[in-house]
Coordinates of C-alpha atoms in Angstrom, one line a residue:
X336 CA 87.4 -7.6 67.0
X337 CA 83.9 -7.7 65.1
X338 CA 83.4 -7.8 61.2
X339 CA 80.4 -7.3 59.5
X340 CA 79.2 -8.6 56.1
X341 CA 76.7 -6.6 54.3
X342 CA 74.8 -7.7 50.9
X343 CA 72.8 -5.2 49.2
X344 CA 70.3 -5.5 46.4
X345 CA 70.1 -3.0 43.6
X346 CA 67.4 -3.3 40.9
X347 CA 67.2 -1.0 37.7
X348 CA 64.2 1.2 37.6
X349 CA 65.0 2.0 34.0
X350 CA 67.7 0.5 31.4
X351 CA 71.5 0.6 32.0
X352 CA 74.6 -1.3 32.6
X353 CA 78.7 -0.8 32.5
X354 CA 79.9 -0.7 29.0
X355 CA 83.3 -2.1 28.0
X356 CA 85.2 0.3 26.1
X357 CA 88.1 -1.1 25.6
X358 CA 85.9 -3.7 23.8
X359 CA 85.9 -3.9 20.1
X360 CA 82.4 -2.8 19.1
X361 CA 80.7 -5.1 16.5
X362 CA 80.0 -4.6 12.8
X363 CA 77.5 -1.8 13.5
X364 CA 79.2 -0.5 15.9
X365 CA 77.1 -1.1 19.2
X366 CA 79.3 -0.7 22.1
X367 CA 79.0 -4.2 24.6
X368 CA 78.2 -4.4 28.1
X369 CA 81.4 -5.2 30.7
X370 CA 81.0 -9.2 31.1
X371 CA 82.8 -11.9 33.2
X372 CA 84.3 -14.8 31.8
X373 CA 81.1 -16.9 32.2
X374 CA 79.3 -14.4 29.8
X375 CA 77.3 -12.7 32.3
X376 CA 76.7 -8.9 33.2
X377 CA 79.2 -7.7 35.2
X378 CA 79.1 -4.5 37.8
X379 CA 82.7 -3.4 38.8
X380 CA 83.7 -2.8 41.9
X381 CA 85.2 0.4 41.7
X382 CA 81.6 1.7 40.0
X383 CA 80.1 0.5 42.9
X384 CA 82.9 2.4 45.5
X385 CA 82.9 5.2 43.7
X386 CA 79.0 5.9 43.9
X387 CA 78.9 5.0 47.4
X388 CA 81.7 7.2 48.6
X389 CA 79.9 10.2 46.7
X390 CA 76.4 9.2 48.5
X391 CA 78.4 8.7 51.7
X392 CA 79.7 12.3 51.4
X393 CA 76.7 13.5 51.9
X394 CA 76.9 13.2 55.6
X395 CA 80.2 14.5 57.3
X396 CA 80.3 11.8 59.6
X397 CA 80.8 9.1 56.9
X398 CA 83.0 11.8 55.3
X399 CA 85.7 11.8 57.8
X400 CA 84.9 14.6 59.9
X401 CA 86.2 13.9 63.0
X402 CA 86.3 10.4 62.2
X403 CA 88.3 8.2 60.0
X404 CA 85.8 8.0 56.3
X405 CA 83.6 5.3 55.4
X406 CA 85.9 5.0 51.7
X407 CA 89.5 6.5 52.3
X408 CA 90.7 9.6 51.9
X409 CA 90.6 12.3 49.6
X410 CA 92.8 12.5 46.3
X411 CA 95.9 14.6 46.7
X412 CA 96.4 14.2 50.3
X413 CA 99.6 13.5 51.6
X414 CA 98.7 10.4 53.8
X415 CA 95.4 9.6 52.5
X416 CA 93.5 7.2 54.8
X417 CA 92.7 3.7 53.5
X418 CA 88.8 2.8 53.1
X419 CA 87.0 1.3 55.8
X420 CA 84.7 -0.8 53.8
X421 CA 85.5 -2.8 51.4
X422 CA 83.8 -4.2 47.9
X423 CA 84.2 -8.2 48.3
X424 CA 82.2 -8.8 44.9
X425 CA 79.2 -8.1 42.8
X426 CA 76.4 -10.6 40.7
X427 CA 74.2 -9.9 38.2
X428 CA 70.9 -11.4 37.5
X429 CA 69.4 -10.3 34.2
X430 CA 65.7 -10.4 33.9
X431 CA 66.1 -10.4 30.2
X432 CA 68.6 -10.1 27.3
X433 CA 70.4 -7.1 26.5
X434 CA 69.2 -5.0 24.2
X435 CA 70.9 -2.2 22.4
X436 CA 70.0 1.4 21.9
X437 CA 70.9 3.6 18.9
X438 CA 71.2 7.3 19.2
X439 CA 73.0 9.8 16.5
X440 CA 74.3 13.6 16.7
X441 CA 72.9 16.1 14.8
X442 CA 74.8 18.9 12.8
X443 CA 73.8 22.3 14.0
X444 CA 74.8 23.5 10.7
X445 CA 72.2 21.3 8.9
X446 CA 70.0 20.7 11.3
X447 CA 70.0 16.9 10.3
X448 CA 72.1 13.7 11.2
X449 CA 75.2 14.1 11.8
X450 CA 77.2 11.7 9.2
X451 CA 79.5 8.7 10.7
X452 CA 77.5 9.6 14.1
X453 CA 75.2 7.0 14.5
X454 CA 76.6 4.4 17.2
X455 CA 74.7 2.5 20.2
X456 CA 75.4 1.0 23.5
X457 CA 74.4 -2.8 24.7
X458 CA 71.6 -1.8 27.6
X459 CA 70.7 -4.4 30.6
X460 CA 66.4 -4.4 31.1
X461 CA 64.3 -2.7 33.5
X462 CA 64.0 -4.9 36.7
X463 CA 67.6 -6.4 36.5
X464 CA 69.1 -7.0 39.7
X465 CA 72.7 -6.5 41.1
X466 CA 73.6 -8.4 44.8
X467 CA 77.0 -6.4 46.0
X468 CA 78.8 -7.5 48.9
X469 CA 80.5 -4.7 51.6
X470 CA 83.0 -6.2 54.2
X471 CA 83.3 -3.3 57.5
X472 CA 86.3 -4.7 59.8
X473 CA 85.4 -3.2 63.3
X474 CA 82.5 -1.2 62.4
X475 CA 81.9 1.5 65.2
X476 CA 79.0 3.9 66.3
X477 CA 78.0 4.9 62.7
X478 CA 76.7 1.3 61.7
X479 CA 73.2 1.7 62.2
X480 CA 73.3 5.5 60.7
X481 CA 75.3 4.3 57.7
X482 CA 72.7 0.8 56.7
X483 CA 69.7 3.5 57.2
X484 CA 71.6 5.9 54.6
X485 CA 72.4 2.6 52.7
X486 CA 69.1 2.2 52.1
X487 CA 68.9 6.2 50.5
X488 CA 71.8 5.2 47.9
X489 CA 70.1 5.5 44.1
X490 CA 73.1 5.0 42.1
X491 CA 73.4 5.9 38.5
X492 CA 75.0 2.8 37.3
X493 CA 77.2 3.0 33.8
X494 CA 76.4 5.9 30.0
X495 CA 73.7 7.8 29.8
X496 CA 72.6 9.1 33.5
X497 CA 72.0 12.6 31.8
X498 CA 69.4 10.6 29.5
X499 CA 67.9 8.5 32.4
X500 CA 69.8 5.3 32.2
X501 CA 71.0 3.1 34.7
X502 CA 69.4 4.3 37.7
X503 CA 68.8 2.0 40.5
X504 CA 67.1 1.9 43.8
X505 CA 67.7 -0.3 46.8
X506 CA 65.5 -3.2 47.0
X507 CA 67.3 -5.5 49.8
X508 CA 69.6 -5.6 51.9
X509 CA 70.9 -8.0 54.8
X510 CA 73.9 -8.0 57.2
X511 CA 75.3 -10.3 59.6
X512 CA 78.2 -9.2 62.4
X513 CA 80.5 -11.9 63.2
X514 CA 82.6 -11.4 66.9
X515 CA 86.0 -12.9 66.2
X516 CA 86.8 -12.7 70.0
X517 CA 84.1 -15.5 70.2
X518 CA 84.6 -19.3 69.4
X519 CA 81.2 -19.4 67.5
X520 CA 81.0 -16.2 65.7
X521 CA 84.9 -17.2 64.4
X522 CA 84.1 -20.4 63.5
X523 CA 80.9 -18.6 61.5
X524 CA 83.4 -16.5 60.0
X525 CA 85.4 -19.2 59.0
X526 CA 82.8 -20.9 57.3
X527 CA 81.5 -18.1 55.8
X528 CA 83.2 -18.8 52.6
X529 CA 81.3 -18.7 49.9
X530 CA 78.4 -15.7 48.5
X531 CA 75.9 -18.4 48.7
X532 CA 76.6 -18.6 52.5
X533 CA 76.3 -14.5 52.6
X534 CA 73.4 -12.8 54.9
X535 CA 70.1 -12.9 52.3
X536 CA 68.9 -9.8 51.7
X537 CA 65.5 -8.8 53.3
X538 CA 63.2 -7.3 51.0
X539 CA 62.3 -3.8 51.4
X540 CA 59.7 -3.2 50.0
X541 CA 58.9 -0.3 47.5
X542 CA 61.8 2.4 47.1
X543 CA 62.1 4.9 49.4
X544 CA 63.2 7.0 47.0
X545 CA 61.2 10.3 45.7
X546 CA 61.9 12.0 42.5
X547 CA 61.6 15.7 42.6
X548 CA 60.4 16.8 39.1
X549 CA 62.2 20.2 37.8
X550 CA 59.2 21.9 37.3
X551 CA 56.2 22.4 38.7
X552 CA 53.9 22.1 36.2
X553 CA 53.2 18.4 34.7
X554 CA 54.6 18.3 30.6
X555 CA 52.6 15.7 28.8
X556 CA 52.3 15.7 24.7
X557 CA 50.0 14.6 23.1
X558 CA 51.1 13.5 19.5
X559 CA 49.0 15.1 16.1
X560 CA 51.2 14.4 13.7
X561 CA 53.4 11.0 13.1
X562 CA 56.4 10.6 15.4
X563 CA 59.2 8.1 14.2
X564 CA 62.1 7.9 16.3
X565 CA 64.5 5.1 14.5
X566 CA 66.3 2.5 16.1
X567 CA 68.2 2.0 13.3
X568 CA 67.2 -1.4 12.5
X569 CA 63.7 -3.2 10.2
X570 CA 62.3 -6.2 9.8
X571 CA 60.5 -7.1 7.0
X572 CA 57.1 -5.7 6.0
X573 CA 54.7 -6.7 3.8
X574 CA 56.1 -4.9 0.6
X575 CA 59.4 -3.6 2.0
X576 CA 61.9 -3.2 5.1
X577 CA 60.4 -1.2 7.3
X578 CA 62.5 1.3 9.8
X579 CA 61.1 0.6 13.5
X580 CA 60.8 2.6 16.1
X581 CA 62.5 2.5 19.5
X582 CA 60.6 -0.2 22.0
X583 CA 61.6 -0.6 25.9
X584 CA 59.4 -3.8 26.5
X585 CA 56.0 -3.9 24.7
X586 CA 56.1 0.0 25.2
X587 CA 56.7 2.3 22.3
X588 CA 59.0 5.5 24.2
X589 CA 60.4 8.2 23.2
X590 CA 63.9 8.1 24.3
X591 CA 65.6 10.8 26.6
X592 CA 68.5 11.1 24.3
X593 CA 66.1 12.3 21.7
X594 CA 64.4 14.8 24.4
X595 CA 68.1 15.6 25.8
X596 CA 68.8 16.9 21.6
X597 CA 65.7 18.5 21.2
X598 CA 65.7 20.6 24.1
X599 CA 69.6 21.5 23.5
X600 CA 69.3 22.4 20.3
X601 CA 66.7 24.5 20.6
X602 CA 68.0 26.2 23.8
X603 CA 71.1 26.9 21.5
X604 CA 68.8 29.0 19.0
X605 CA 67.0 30.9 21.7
X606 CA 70.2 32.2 23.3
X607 CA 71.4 33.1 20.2
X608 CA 68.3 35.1 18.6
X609 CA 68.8 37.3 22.0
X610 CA 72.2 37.7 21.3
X611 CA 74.0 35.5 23.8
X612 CA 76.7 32.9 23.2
X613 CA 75.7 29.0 22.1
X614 CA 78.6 27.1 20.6
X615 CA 78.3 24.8 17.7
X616 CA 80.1 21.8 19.2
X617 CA 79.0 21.8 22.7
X618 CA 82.3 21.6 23.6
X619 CA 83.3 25.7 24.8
X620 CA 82.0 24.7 28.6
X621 CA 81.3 28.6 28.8
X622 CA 78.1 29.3 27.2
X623 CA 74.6 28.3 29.2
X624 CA 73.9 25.3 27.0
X625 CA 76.9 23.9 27.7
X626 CA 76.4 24.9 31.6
X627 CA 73.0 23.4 31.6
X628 CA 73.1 20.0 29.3
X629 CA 77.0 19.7 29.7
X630 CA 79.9 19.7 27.2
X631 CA 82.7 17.0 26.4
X632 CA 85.4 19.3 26.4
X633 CA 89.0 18.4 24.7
X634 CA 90.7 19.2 28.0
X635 CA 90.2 17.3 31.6
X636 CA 87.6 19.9 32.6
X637 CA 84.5 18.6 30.6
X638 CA 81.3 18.6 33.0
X639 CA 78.4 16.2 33.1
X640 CA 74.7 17.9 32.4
X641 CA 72.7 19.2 35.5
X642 CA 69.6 17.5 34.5
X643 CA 68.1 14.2 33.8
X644 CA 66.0 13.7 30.6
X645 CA 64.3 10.2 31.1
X646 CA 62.5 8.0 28.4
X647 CA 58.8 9.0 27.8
X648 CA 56.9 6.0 27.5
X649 CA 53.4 6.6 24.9
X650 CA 50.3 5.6 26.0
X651 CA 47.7 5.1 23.9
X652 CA 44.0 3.0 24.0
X653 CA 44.8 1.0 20.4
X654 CA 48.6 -0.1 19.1
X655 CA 49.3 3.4 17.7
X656 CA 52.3 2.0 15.5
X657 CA 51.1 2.4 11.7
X658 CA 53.5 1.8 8.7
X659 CA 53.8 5.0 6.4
X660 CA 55.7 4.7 2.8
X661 CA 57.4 6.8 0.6
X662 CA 59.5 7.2 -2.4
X663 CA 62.7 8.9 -4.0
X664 CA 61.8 10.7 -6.7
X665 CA 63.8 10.4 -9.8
X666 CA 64.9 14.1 -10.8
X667 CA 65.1 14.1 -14.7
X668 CA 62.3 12.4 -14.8
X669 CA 59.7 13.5 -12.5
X670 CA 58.5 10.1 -11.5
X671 CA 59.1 7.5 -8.7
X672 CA 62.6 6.1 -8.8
X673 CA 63.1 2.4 -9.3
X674 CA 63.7 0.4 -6.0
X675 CA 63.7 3.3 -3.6
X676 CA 60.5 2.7 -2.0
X677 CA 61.1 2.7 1.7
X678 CA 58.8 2.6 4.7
X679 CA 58.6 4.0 8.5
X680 CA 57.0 2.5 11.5
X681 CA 55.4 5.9 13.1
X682 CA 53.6 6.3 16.3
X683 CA 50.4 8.4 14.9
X684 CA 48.3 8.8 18.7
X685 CA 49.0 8.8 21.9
X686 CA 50.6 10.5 24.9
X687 CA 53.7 10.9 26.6
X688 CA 55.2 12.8 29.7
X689 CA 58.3 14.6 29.4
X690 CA 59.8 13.9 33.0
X691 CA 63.2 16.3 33.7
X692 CA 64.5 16.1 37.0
X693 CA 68.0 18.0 38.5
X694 CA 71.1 16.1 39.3
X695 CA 72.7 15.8 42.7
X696 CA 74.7 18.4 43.3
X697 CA 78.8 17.3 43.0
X698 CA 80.4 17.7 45.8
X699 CA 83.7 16.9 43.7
X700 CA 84.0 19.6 42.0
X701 CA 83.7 22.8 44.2
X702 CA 81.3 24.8 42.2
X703 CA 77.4 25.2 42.2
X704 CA 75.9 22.9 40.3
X705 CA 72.1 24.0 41.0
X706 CA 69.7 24.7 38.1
X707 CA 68.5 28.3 38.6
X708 CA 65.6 30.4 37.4
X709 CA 67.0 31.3 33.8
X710 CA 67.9 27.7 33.4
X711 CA 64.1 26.8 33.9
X712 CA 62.6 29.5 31.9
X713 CA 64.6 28.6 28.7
X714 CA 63.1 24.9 29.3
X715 CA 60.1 26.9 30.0
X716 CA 60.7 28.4 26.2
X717 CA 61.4 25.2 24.4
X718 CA 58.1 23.7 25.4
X719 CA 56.3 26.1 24.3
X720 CA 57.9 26.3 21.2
X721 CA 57.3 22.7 20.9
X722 CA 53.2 23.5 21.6
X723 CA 53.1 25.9 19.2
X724 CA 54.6 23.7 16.3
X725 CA 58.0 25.7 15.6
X726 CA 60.2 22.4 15.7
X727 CA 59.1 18.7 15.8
X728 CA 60.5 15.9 17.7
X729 CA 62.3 12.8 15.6
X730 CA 63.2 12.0 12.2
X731 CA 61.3 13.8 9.0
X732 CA 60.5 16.9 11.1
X733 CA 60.4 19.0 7.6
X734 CA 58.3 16.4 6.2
X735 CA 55.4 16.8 8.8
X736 CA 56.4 14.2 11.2
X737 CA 56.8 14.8 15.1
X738 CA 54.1 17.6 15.5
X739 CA 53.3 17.4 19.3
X740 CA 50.8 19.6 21.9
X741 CA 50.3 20.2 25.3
X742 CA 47.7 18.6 27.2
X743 CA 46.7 21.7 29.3
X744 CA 47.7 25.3 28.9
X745 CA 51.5 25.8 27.5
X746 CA 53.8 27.8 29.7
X747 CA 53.8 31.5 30.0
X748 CA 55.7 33.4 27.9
X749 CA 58.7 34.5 29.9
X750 CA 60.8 37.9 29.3
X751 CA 64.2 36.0 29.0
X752 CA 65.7 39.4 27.7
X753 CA 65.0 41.0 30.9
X754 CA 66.3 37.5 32.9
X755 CA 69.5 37.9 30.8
X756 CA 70.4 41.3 31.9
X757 CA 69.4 40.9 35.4
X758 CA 72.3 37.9 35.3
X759 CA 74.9 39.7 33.3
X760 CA 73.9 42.6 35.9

């Protein structure tokens, strides 16, 4: 009898982790990361099974057809088969601290923040790396397919993969096959008993991974007016606290959950000025917003968005931060009110790339999950609304902040009337 040892190495290509939510969440409300005892990230290991037997269904062979699969059988069978491989453990190696990441709802009533909604989530860096550990007892003819698909794997590790977070590419991986028959490979075995004494794994080299944009057409802004986009914390200026604005790094971003909302809400408005069906609290699962950016249903059939909105880092040639105040002004009087001055750190240059890319498609669930023509041309729509200056992106839209343009020509206006009754048709 052969066993085989396999140690891969993830790394995040943008922020993430696994969240704790049975966790008490701090004074202002931040929602933790999963930790061991020792304090340090942890990276369970049914996250890690779960996302593999989904990549590993991919292929029928690892799927069980014909064959026994790679990670047991399917839910609801009678005599379910148990999973080949198994998840001997998982490290962590932070390449910094945590940092957390605010986001807030917005009433589509109001068309501001939503009150009591502001909350946040702990987030592991950029660059972290995860080492997991796969055990295959007797591994057959489909080792060498399944370490060359191993190397395809891009998990979406913990919250947020709609907005970009937590995605990871392969970066390593090593494997060692130990022949039990044999007095030396069992006495390797035995010794084998520690993860410092697991196979290293071998670099890779760059991913082997490539994204497939949604659309064809490149979408970068360039900013004209402010753009503040609030963490939700300040430090202290000069005069006054001043509100910052969301950092990944020393790079000032516009977050994907920000994008997600924008685009969303706006979607919502177009469908309804044609006369089609956009619920208020993304939660009726029937109408196309709720088709295309998801909806957290009250019942177990809530679905996950079909595309990815990812953070948007700015460029710009000089620090385009710039602290802006204002005041409250006193009503009766006319004048400024007495200790209301406040301050905003904006972004007033710069660029940034709106990158949107489609989902996998879920093989769980039995329906399509592709993003078809009408889905594009309402993103198609919101862009160029966002060209043209109808609606702003961030905080103090009404005030003149978060004016953006295309750098190129906008998108052509599309006919979504027509598209509407072609599909009804």
């Amino acid at each position: 009898m052969k066993t085989a040892i396999i140690s891969v190495k993830l790394r995040l290509e943008t922020s993430g982790g696994v969240t704790a939510p049975e966790a008490l969440a701090t004074a202002d409300e931040i929602l933790p990361l999963r930790k061991l005892t020792n304090g340090h990230p942890h990276l369970p290991g049914t996250t890690v099974a779960g996302s593999l037997r989904a990549h590993c269904r991919t292929r029928t062979e690892f799927a069980g057809d014909g064959t026994a699969p790679l990670f047991g059988g399917e839910p609801g069978e009678e005599k379910p088969a148990a999973s080949a491989i198994q998840i001997l453990g998982t490290t962590c190696t932070p390449s910094a601290d945590a940092v957390p990441r605010r986001r807030t709802a917005i009433d589509r009533e109001r068309g501001g923040p939503a009150n009591l909604h502001l909350h946040g989530i702990e987030r592991l860096p950029r660059g972290t790396t995860f080492e997991i550990v796969l055990r295959w007892d007797a591994p057959d003819e489909r080792w060498e397919p399944f370490k060359e698909h191993l190397m395809r794997w891009r998990p979406r590790i913990g919250r947020g993969s709609s907005v970009g977070a937590g995605v990871c590419t392969v970066v390593g991986l090593g494997e060692q096959i130990y022949d039990l028959g044999d007095p030396d490979g069992l006495l390797a075995w035995i010794q084998d008993s520690s993860a410092a004494q697991h196979p290293e794994p071998r670099d890779l080299g760059t991913s082997r991974y490539e994204p497939r944009p949604l659309l064809d057409e490149e979408v970068v802004f360039k900013i004209v007016e402010p753009l503040h986009v609030g963490t939700g914390e300040q430090y202290d200026g000069e005069s006054s606290k001043v509100n910052s604005v969301v950092r990944d790094g020393d790079s000032y971003v516009v977050p994907g959950s920000t994008l997600k909302g924008v685009f969303r809400s706006r979607a919502e408005y177009i469908c309804r000025v044609l006369g089609h069906d956009a619920c208020l609290d993304q939660m009726c699962g029937r109408c196309r917003p709720c088709r295309l950016f998801g909806y957290a249903g009250k019942t177990r059939d809530a679905r996950r968005s079909k595309i990815v909105f990812y953070d948007a880092p700015i460029s710009a040639e000089q620090d385009p931060a710039e602290e802006r105040k204002h005041v409250v002004l006193d009503r009766f009087t006319g004048g400024a009110r007495d200790q209301l001055l406040f301050t905003d750190e904006v972004v007033t240059h710069g660029s940034f790339e709106v990158r949107i890319e489609e989902f996998e498609p879920d093989h769980d669930s039995g329906r399509s999950d592709r993003v078809n023509e009408l889905d594009k041309a309402l993103l198609k729509a919101v862009i160029r609304d966002l060209h043209d200056g109808l609606i702003g992106i961030g905080g103090r839209t009404t005030a003149g902040y978060g004016t953006v343009r295309l750098h190129g020509s906008p998108p052509a206006l599309t006919d979504l009337t027509a598209i509407f009754a072609s599909e009804a048709a």
